Coordinates of C-alpha atoms in Angstrom, one line a residue:
M1 CA -4.5 1.5 -21.7
S2 CA -4.4 -1.6 -19.5
G3 CA -3.1 -1.6 -16.0
N4 CA 0.2 -2.7 -14.7
I5 CA -0.4 -5.9 -12.8
E6 CA 2.4 -7.6 -14.9
L7 CA 4.8 -4.9 -13.9
L8 CA 3.9 -5.5 -10.2
N9 CA 4.3 -9.2 -10.6
T10 CA 7.6 -9.0 -12.4
T11 CA 8.9 -6.5 -9.9
L12 CA 8.1 -8.7 -7.0
A13 CA 9.5 -11.8 -8.8
R14 CA 12.8 -9.9 -9.5
I15 CA 13.0 -8.8 -5.8
R16 CA 12.5 -12.4 -4.7
S17 CA 15.2 -13.5 -7.0
E18 CA 17.5 -11.0 -5.3
D19 CA 16.8 -12.8 -2.0
R20 CA 15.4 -9.8 -0.3
A21 CA 12.0 -8.3 0.6
A22 CA 10.3 -5.5 -1.3
L23 CA 10.0 -2.1 0.3
V24 CA 6.5 -0.7 -0.2
G25 CA 5.9 3.0 0.7
Y26 CA 2.6 4.7 1.3
L27 CA 1.5 8.3 1.2
P28 CA -2.0 9.9 0.8
A29 CA -2.7 11.8 -2.4
G30 CA -3.1 15.5 -1.9
F31 CA -0.8 15.7 1.1
P32 CA 0.6 18.2 1.8
T33 CA -0.8 19.4 -1.5
V34 CA -1.5 17.5 -4.8
D35 CA 1.8 18.6 -6.4
G36 CA 3.7 18.1 -3.1
G37 CA 2.3 14.6 -2.8
I38 CA 3.4 13.7 -6.3
R39 CA 6.9 14.9 -5.5
A40 CA 6.9 12.9 -2.2
C41 CA 5.7 9.7 -3.9
T42 CA 8.3 10.1 -6.5
A43 CA 11.0 10.7 -3.9
L44 CA 10.1 7.4 -2.2
L45 CA 10.7 5.5 -5.4
E46 CA 13.9 7.3 -6.2
S47 CA 15.3 6.7 -2.7
G48 CA 14.8 3.0 -2.1
C49 CA 11.1 2.1 -2.3
D50 CA 10.2 -0.6 -4.9
I51 CA 6.5 0.1 -5.0
V52 CA 4.3 2.9 -3.8
E53 CA 0.7 2.9 -2.5
V54 CA -1.2 6.1 -3.1
G55 CA -3.9 6.6 -0.5
L56 CA -7.3 7.9 -1.4
P57 CA -8.1 10.3 1.5
H58 CA -11.3 9.4 3.3
S59 CA -13.4 11.1 5.9
D60 CA -13.8 7.9 8.0
P61 CA -10.6 5.9 7.7
V62 CA -11.3 3.0 10.0
L63 CA -7.9 1.3 9.5
D64 CA -5.8 4.4 9.7
G65 CA -4.3 5.8 12.9
P66 CA -4.0 9.4 14.0
V67 CA -0.9 10.2 11.8
I68 CA -2.5 9.2 8.5
Q69 CA -5.9 10.6 9.6
T70 CA -4.2 14.0 10.1
A71 CA -2.7 13.8 6.6
D72 CA -6.0 12.8 5.1
D73 CA -7.7 15.7 6.8
I74 CA -5.2 18.1 5.3
A75 CA -5.7 16.6 1.9
L76 CA -9.5 16.8 2.2
R77 CA -9.5 20.4 3.4
G78 CA -7.2 21.1 0.4
G79 CA -10.0 19.9 -1.9
V80 CA -8.4 16.6 -3.1
R81 CA -10.6 14.6 -5.5
I82 CA -10.4 11.2 -7.1
A83 CA -9.1 13.0 -10.2
D84 CA -6.1 14.2 -8.1
V85 CA -5.5 10.6 -6.8
L86 CA -5.4 9.4 -10.4
R87 CA -3.1 12.2 -11.4
T88 CA -0.8 11.3 -8.6
V89 CA -0.7 7.7 -9.8
R90 CA -0.1 8.8 -13.4
E91 CA 2.7 11.2 -12.7
T92 CA 4.5 9.1 -10.1
H93 CA 4.5 6.1 -12.5
A94 CA 5.5 8.2 -15.5
A95 CA 8.4 9.7 -13.5
T96 CA 9.7 6.4 -12.1
G97 CA 8.4 3.5 -14.2
A98 CA 7.6 1.7 -10.9
P99 CA 4.4 0.0 -9.8
V100 CA 2.0 2.4 -8.2
L101 CA -1.2 1.1 -6.5
V102 CA -4.1 2.9 -4.9
M103 CA -5.2 2.1 -1.4
T104 CA -8.8 3.1 -0.8
Y105 CA -11.9 2.2 1.2
W106 CA -14.7 0.8 -0.8
N107 CA -17.2 3.6 -0.6
P108 CA -15.4 6.1 -2.8
V109 CA -14.9 3.5 -5.5
D110 CA -18.6 2.4 -5.3
R111 CA -19.8 5.9 -5.6
Y112 CA -17.5 6.8 -8.5
G113 CA -18.5 3.6 -10.3
V114 CA -16.6 0.3 -10.2
E115 CA -16.0 0.0 -14.0
R116 CA -15.3 3.7 -14.3
F117 CA -12.7 3.6 -11.5
A118 CA -11.0 0.5 -12.8
A119 CA -10.8 1.9 -16.3
A120 CA -9.4 5.3 -15.0
L121 CA -6.9 3.6 -12.8
A122 CA -5.6 1.5 -15.6
D123 CA -5.5 4.5 -17.9
A124 CA -3.3 6.2 -15.4
G125 CA -0.9 3.3 -15.4
G126 CA -1.9 2.0 -12.0
A127 CA -0.9 -1.5 -11.0
G128 CA -3.9 -2.2 -8.8
C129 CA -5.9 -1.5 -5.8
I130 CA -5.7 -2.3 -2.1
L131 CA -9.2 -2.5 -0.6
P132 CA -9.0 -3.0 3.2
D133 CA -12.7 -2.9 4.0
L134 CA -14.2 -4.8 1.0
P135 CA -15.4 -8.3 2.1
V136 CA -14.3 -10.9 -0.4
E137 CA -17.9 -12.1 -0.6
E138 CA -18.9 -8.7 -2.0
A139 CA -15.9 -8.2 -4.3
D140 CA -17.1 -9.9 -7.5
A141 CA -17.9 -6.7 -9.4
W142 CA -14.5 -5.2 -8.5
T143 CA -12.4 -8.3 -9.2
K144 CA -14.1 -8.7 -12.6
A145 CA -13.4 -5.1 -13.6
A146 CA -9.9 -5.3 -12.2
E147 CA -9.1 -8.4 -14.2
Q148 CA -10.6 -6.9 -17.4
H149 CA -8.3 -3.9 -16.9
S150 CA -5.2 -5.8 -15.8
L151 CA -5.2 -4.5 -12.3
A152 CA -4.2 -6.3 -9.1
T153 CA -6.7 -6.7 -6.3
V154 CA -4.9 -6.8 -3.0
F155 CA -6.9 -7.9 0.1
V156 CA -5.9 -7.4 3.7
V157 CA -5.6 -10.3 6.1
A158 CA -5.2 -10.0 9.9
P159 CA -4.0 -12.1 12.8
S160 CA -7.6 -12.9 13.7
S161 CA -8.3 -14.4 10.2
R162 CA -8.9 -18.2 10.5
D163 CA -7.1 -20.5 8.1
E164 CA -10.2 -21.2 6.1
R165 CA -10.9 -17.5 5.8
L166 CA -7.3 -16.9 4.7
T167 CA -7.8 -19.5 1.9
R168 CA -10.9 -17.7 0.7
I169 CA -9.3 -14.3 0.7
T170 CA -6.1 -15.2 -1.0
A171 CA -7.9 -17.2 -3.7
A172 CA -9.8 -14.0 -4.7
G173 CA -6.7 -11.7 -4.6
S174 CA -3.9 -11.0 -7.0
G175 CA -0.6 -9.1 -7.0
F176 CA 0.2 -9.7 -3.3
V177 CA -1.4 -10.2 0.1
Y178 CA -1.4 -7.3 2.6
A179 CA -0.8 -8.9 6.0
A180 CA -1.7 -6.6 8.9
S181 CA 1.0 -7.2 11.5
L182 CA -1.4 -6.8 14.4
M183 CA -5.0 -6.0 15.3
G184 CA -5.6 -2.2 15.4
V185 CA -4.9 0.8 13.2
T186 CA -1.9 2.0 11.3
G187 CA 0.9 3.8 13.1
T188 CA 4.5 3.5 14.2
R189 CA 5.2 1.2 17.1
E190 CA 8.1 0.1 19.2
S191 CA 8.1 -3.4 17.9
V192 CA 6.5 -5.7 15.3
G193 CA 5.1 -8.7 17.2
R194 CA 5.4 -12.4 16.6
E195 CA 1.8 -12.4 15.4
A196 CA 3.0 -11.0 12.1
E197 CA 5.4 -13.9 11.5
D198 CA 2.7 -16.5 12.3
L199 CA 0.2 -14.7 10.0
V200 CA 2.7 -14.8 7.1
R201 CA 3.4 -18.5 7.7
R202 CA -0.4 -19.3 7.7
T203 CA -1.0 -17.1 4.7
R204 CA 1.8 -18.6 2.7
A205 CA 0.2 -22.0 3.3
T206 CA -2.8 -20.9 1.3
T207 CA -1.2 -19.1 -1.7
D208 CA 1.8 -18.5 -3.9
L209 CA 1.2 -14.8 -3.8
P210 CA 3.9 -12.7 -2.1
V211 CA 2.9 -11.7 1.4
C212 CA 3.8 -8.1 2.4
V213 CA 3.5 -6.9 6.1
G214 CA 2.3 -3.5 7.1
L215 CA 1.1 -1.7 10.3
G216 CA 3.7 -0.6 12.8
V217 CA 6.9 -0.8 10.8
S218 CA 8.7 2.4 12.0
S219 CA 12.5 1.8 11.8
A220 CA 15.2 0.2 9.6
A221 CA 15.5 -2.4 12.4
H222 CA 11.8 -3.2 12.1
A223 CA 12.2 -3.5 8.4
A224 CA 15.1 -5.9 8.7
Q225 CA 13.1 -8.0 11.2
V226 CA 10.1 -8.2 9.0
A227 CA 12.2 -8.9 5.9
D228 CA 13.4 -12.1 7.6
F229 CA 10.0 -13.7 7.2
A230 CA 7.9 -11.7 4.7
D231 CA 8.1 -10.9 1.0
G232 CA 7.6 -7.2 1.5
V233 CA 7.7 -4.5 4.1
I234 CA 5.0 -1.8 4.0
V235 CA 5.8 1.6 5.5
G236 CA 3.3 4.5 5.7
S237 CA 3.0 6.4 9.0
A238 CA 6.7 6.9 9.4
F239 CA 6.9 8.7 6.1
V240 CA 3.8 10.8 6.8
K241 CA 5.3 11.8 10.2
R242 CA 8.3 13.3 8.5
L243 CA 6.2 15.4 6.1
L244 CA 3.9 16.5 9.0
A245 CA 7.0 17.5 11.1
A246 CA 8.3 19.6 8.2
G247 CA 5.1 21.8 8.2
D248 CA 5.2 24.3 5.3
D249 CA 8.8 23.5 4.4
L250 CA 8.2 20.9 1.7
E251 CA 11.8 20.8 0.6
A252 CA 12.9 19.8 4.1
G253 CA 10.1 17.2 4.3
L254 CA 11.1 15.7 1.0
A255 CA 14.8 15.5 2.1
D256 CA 13.7 13.7 5.3
V257 CA 11.5 11.3 3.4
R258 CA 14.4 10.5 1.0
T259 CA 16.7 9.8 3.9
L260 CA 14.2 7.6 5.7
A261 CA 13.4 5.7 2.5
G262 CA 17.1 5.0 2.1
E263 CA 17.3 3.8 5.7
F264 CA 14.4 1.4 5.3
A265 CA 15.8 0.2 2.0
S266 CA 19.1 -0.7 3.8
G267 CA 17.0 -2.5 6.4
V268 CA 15.2 -4.8 4.0
R269 CA 18.4 -5.6 2.2
R270 CA 20.1 -6.7 5.4
S271 CA 18.3 -10.0 5.4
G272 CA 16.8 -12.4 2.9
T273 CA 13.1 -13.3 3.0
G274 CA 13.6 -16.4 5.2

């Protein structure tokens, strides 16, 4: 089976034609359990998210803040494996028909085997991979395998990225560009700074790929603000927080996640993409 980059591309194109931003949700696989995580990812897509990123839990998540680190730790202590991440992709996509990507640090992919991971992700119906710590200069093996298996390769750009660096990164990527709204780690914040808007503007000058903004989006008001200037709004920690707060009551956590996804979806639909 080939991957779903075309599904991702057509989904983003359709959303742009609706004059709105995409809502992209994120949850780690295996949190709070593998089965619970699949239900949570499915709930996001059924409640307003257009796309879901499934996180591959990592013991040293350099980009992730304390909320996602806590969820990753729960998943790892629960014994989550790459097979469980792929199962999460497969069952979430099968249940919803929506694009599902994996967000992962490079080390687990490298250890698993680049070609093996790309083939397995495509077989699971995955749309692609977000690789926040893979330098574009070292990405040839992955990008070739991803292209062979019809998977998107999403790179992360940051406010510190110079224009020539942005050009190099966006030329190597596909699907969309992940724009980190600020320097630092993931987590909900009180506001999304002007740095994000400037980064989107500079990134768009280098590529026709959609530019989606993540890190710090924690409310429907934030989502509406970001939707004014970006092609997509990425939300992770806010959803993870709801599941953490629910503790062992998965049903309550899923209900909270559904409500929050609906609120964010209303936020991105309040404004066009600017």
